[in-house]
mmCIF file of C-alpha atoms in Angstrom:
data_model
loop_
_atom_site.group_PDB
_atom_site.id
_atom_site.type_symbol
_atom_site.label_atom_id
_atom_site.label_comp_id
_atom_site.label_asym_id
_atom_site.label_seq_id
_atom_site.Cartn_x
_atom_site.Cartn_y
_atom_site.Cartn_z
ATOM 1 C CA MET A 1 77.195 142.690 105.770
ATOM 2 C CA ARG A 2 75.194 139.790 107.269
ATOM 3 C CA VAL A 3 74.343 138.578 103.766
ATOM 4 C CA ALA A 4 78.030 138.559 102.804
ATOM 5 C CA VAL A 5 78.957 136.598 105.946
ATOM 6 C CA ALA A 6 76.165 134.080 105.312
ATOM 7 C CA ALA A 7 77.202 133.665 101.663
ATOM 8 C CA THR A 8 80.836 133.166 102.662
ATOM 9 C CA ALA A 9 79.847 130.585 105.284
ATOM 10 C CA ALA A 10 77.710 128.696 102.760
ATOM 11 C CA ALA A 11 80.516 128.671 100.179
ATOM 12 C CA LEU A 12 82.982 127.438 102.800
ATOM 13 C CA ALA A 13 80.603 124.641 103.824
ATOM 14 C CA VAL A 14 80.317 123.476 100.204
ATOM 15 C CA LEU A 15 84.092 123.519 99.733
ATOM 16 C CA LEU A 16 84.687 121.561 102.934
ATOM 17 C CA ALA A 17 82.079 118.969 101.965
ATOM 18 C CA CYS A 18 83.793 118.428 98.617
ATOM 19 C CA ALA A 19 87.240 118.224 100.189
ATOM 20 C CA SER A 20 86.188 115.529 102.667
ATOM 21 C CA ASN A 21 84.622 113.286 100.008
ATOM 22 C CA PRO A 22 87.312 112.566 97.396
ATOM 23 C CA LYS A 23 86.352 110.957 94.102
ATOM 24 C CA PRO A 24 87.486 107.365 93.581
ATOM 25 C CA HIS A 25 90.742 106.911 91.697
ATOM 26 C CA THR A 26 90.312 106.000 88.034
ATOM 27 C CA ASN A 27 93.639 104.287 87.173
ATOM 28 C CA ARG A 28 94.321 107.077 84.664
ATOM 29 C CA ASP A 29 97.882 107.601 85.897
ATOM 30 C CA ARG A 30 98.487 104.078 87.162
ATOM 31 C CA VAL A 31 100.622 101.313 85.692
ATOM 32 C CA VAL A 32 98.989 98.051 84.655
ATOM 33 C CA PRO A 33 101.922 95.683 85.138
ATOM 34 C CA PRO A 34 101.952 92.521 83.016
ATOM 35 C CA PRO A 35 101.662 89.170 84.818
ATOM 36 C CA GLY A 36 105.078 88.010 85.942
ATOM 37 C CA SER A 37 106.354 91.531 86.691
ATOM 38 C CA SER A 38 108.183 91.704 89.988
ATOM 39 C CA ALA A 39 109.698 94.198 92.389
ATOM 40 C CA GLU A 40 111.479 94.115 95.730
ATOM 41 C CA GLY A 41 111.305 96.651 98.517
ATOM 42 C CA VAL A 42 109.974 97.408 101.969
ATOM 43 C CA ALA A 43 106.392 96.654 102.979
ATOM 44 C CA SER A 44 104.393 98.049 105.871
ATOM 45 C CA TRP A 45 100.800 97.490 106.967
ATOM 46 C CA TYR A 46 97.720 99.462 107.944
ATOM 47 C CA GLY A 47 94.347 98.650 109.404
ATOM 48 C CA PRO A 48 92.439 99.786 112.488
ATOM 49 C CA GLY A 49 92.384 103.535 111.864
ATOM 50 C CA TYR A 50 91.278 103.088 108.249
ATOM 51 C CA ASP A 51 88.779 100.218 108.544
ATOM 52 C CA GLY A 52 85.499 101.162 106.863
ATOM 53 C CA LYS A 53 86.864 104.279 105.164
ATOM 54 C CA ARG A 54 86.880 104.658 101.384
ATOM 55 C CA THR A 55 90.003 103.636 99.508
ATOM 56 C CA ALA A 56 91.358 105.575 96.545
ATOM 57 C CA CYS A 57 89.768 102.927 94.309
ATOM 58 C CA GLY A 58 86.331 103.763 95.713
ATOM 59 C CA GLU A 59 85.579 100.777 97.917
ATOM 60 C CA ARG A 60 85.378 100.548 101.688
ATOM 61 C CA PHE A 61 88.629 99.394 103.280
ATOM 62 C CA ASP A 62 88.323 96.100 105.153
ATOM 63 C CA GLN A 63 91.364 95.408 107.301
ATOM 64 C CA ASP A 64 90.448 91.702 107.303
ATOM 65 C CA ALA A 65 90.513 91.404 103.492
ATOM 66 C CA LEU A 66 93.604 90.484 101.483
ATOM 67 C CA THR A 67 94.245 93.889 99.947
ATOM 68 C CA ALA A 68 97.033 96.437 99.682
ATOM 69 C CA ALA A 69 97.952 99.960 98.642
ATOM 70 C CA HIS A 70 100.644 100.569 96.018
ATOM 71 C CA GLY A 71 102.246 103.749 94.723
ATOM 72 C CA SER A 72 101.896 103.141 91.002
ATOM 73 C CA TRP A 73 100.110 99.862 90.221
ATOM 74 C CA ALA A 74 96.509 100.034 88.991
ATOM 75 C CA CYS A 75 93.476 99.258 91.114
ATOM 76 C CA GLY A 76 92.549 95.595 90.776
ATOM 77 C CA THR A 77 96.102 94.341 90.172
ATOM 78 C CA LYS A 78 96.703 91.060 92.009
ATOM 79 C CA ALA A 79 100.153 90.355 93.371
ATOM 80 C CA ARG A 80 101.856 87.692 95.437
ATOM 81 C CA VAL A 81 103.708 89.319 98.332
ATOM 82 C CA THR A 82 106.502 87.270 99.901
ATOM 83 C CA LEU A 83 108.131 88.414 103.125
ATOM 84 C CA LEU A 84 111.775 87.554 102.515
ATOM 85 C CA SER A 85 112.600 86.944 106.198
ATOM 86 C CA THR A 86 109.888 84.286 106.636
ATOM 87 C CA GLY A 87 109.393 82.999 103.087
ATOM 88 C CA LYS A 88 105.625 83.242 103.647
ATOM 89 C CA SER A 89 103.491 84.703 100.888
ATOM 90 C CA VAL A 90 99.958 85.927 100.276
ATOM 91 C CA VAL A 91 98.093 87.111 97.181
ATOM 92 C CA VAL A 92 96.589 90.588 97.569
ATOM 93 C CA ARG A 93 94.485 92.855 95.361
ATOM 94 C CA ILE A 94 95.566 96.484 95.010
ATOM 95 C CA ASN A 95 92.644 98.650 96.118
ATOM 96 C CA ASP A 96 94.279 101.809 97.458
ATOM 97 C CA LEU A 97 96.925 104.424 96.715
ATOM 98 C CA PHE A 98 100.119 104.442 98.724
ATOM 99 C CA PRO A 99 102.296 107.513 98.373
ATOM 100 C CA ASN A 100 105.915 106.470 98.120
ATOM 101 C CA HIS A 101 107.205 107.716 101.423
ATOM 102 C CA LYS A 102 109.983 106.403 103.593
ATOM 103 C CA GLY A 103 111.073 104.225 100.683
ATOM 104 C CA ARG A 104 108.212 101.757 101.099
ATOM 105 C CA LEU A 105 106.909 99.766 98.150
ATOM 106 C CA ILE A 106 103.542 98.501 99.406
ATOM 107 C CA ASP A 107 101.195 98.874 102.357
ATOM 108 C CA LEU A 108 99.342 95.658 103.255
ATOM 109 C CA SER A 109 96.016 95.222 105.010
ATOM 110 C CA HIS A 110 96.176 93.941 108.591
ATOM 111 C CA GLU A 111 95.125 90.428 107.525
ATOM 112 C CA ALA A 112 97.656 90.201 104.687
ATOM 113 C CA ALA A 113 100.439 91.347 107.006
ATOM 114 C CA LYS A 114 99.344 88.821 109.651
ATOM 115 C CA ARG A 115 99.466 85.932 107.168
ATOM 116 C CA ILE A 116 103.102 86.560 106.225
ATOM 117 C CA GLY A 117 104.380 87.508 109.696
ATOM 118 C CA LEU A 118 104.723 91.266 109.196
ATOM 119 C CA LEU A 119 102.548 92.462 112.111
ATOM 120 C CA GLY A 120 105.228 92.214 114.809
ATOM 121 C CA PRO A 121 108.094 93.935 113.022
ATOM 122 C CA GLY A 122 105.752 96.378 111.236
ATOM 123 C CA THR A 123 107.951 96.578 108.138
ATOM 124 C CA GLY A 124 110.043 94.131 106.182
ATOM 125 C CA ARG A 125 111.629 93.401 102.806
ATOM 126 C CA VAL A 126 109.258 91.765 100.354
ATOM 127 C CA ARG A 127 109.159 90.516 96.794
ATOM 128 C CA LEU A 128 106.045 91.362 94.745
ATOM 129 C CA GLU A 129 105.036 89.279 91.742
ATOM 130 C CA VAL A 130 102.046 90.231 89.595
ATOM 131 C CA VAL A 131 99.720 87.259 89.186
ATOM 132 C CA GLU A 132 96.867 88.938 87.225
#
């Protein structure tokens, strides 16, 4: 009985270790939009709670970098994000997955959101334009 309990505990430990260390995303199911492609929708931002953690693209998230998460665009895609209410824009690199929830199009890093004036309101309508 003790052997069975120990074996079960060891198997559970292995499964939990695998579950907490996801593999980086490979772009297999992601869209590589051609330069000039555009979209409009709602943006939000993220930062402090995720700083230093791995993104879906396999790199460490840096809330002070000009990066973003998108629901379908491939890792490495660069896009100009313009906050329609301020007219300010910033170029970001997609480096994370963003599940399409609450109708949002993109999730910007803290720094990217700060540069276009999105920190205060938290969300806002944006236009995305692929630059690379």
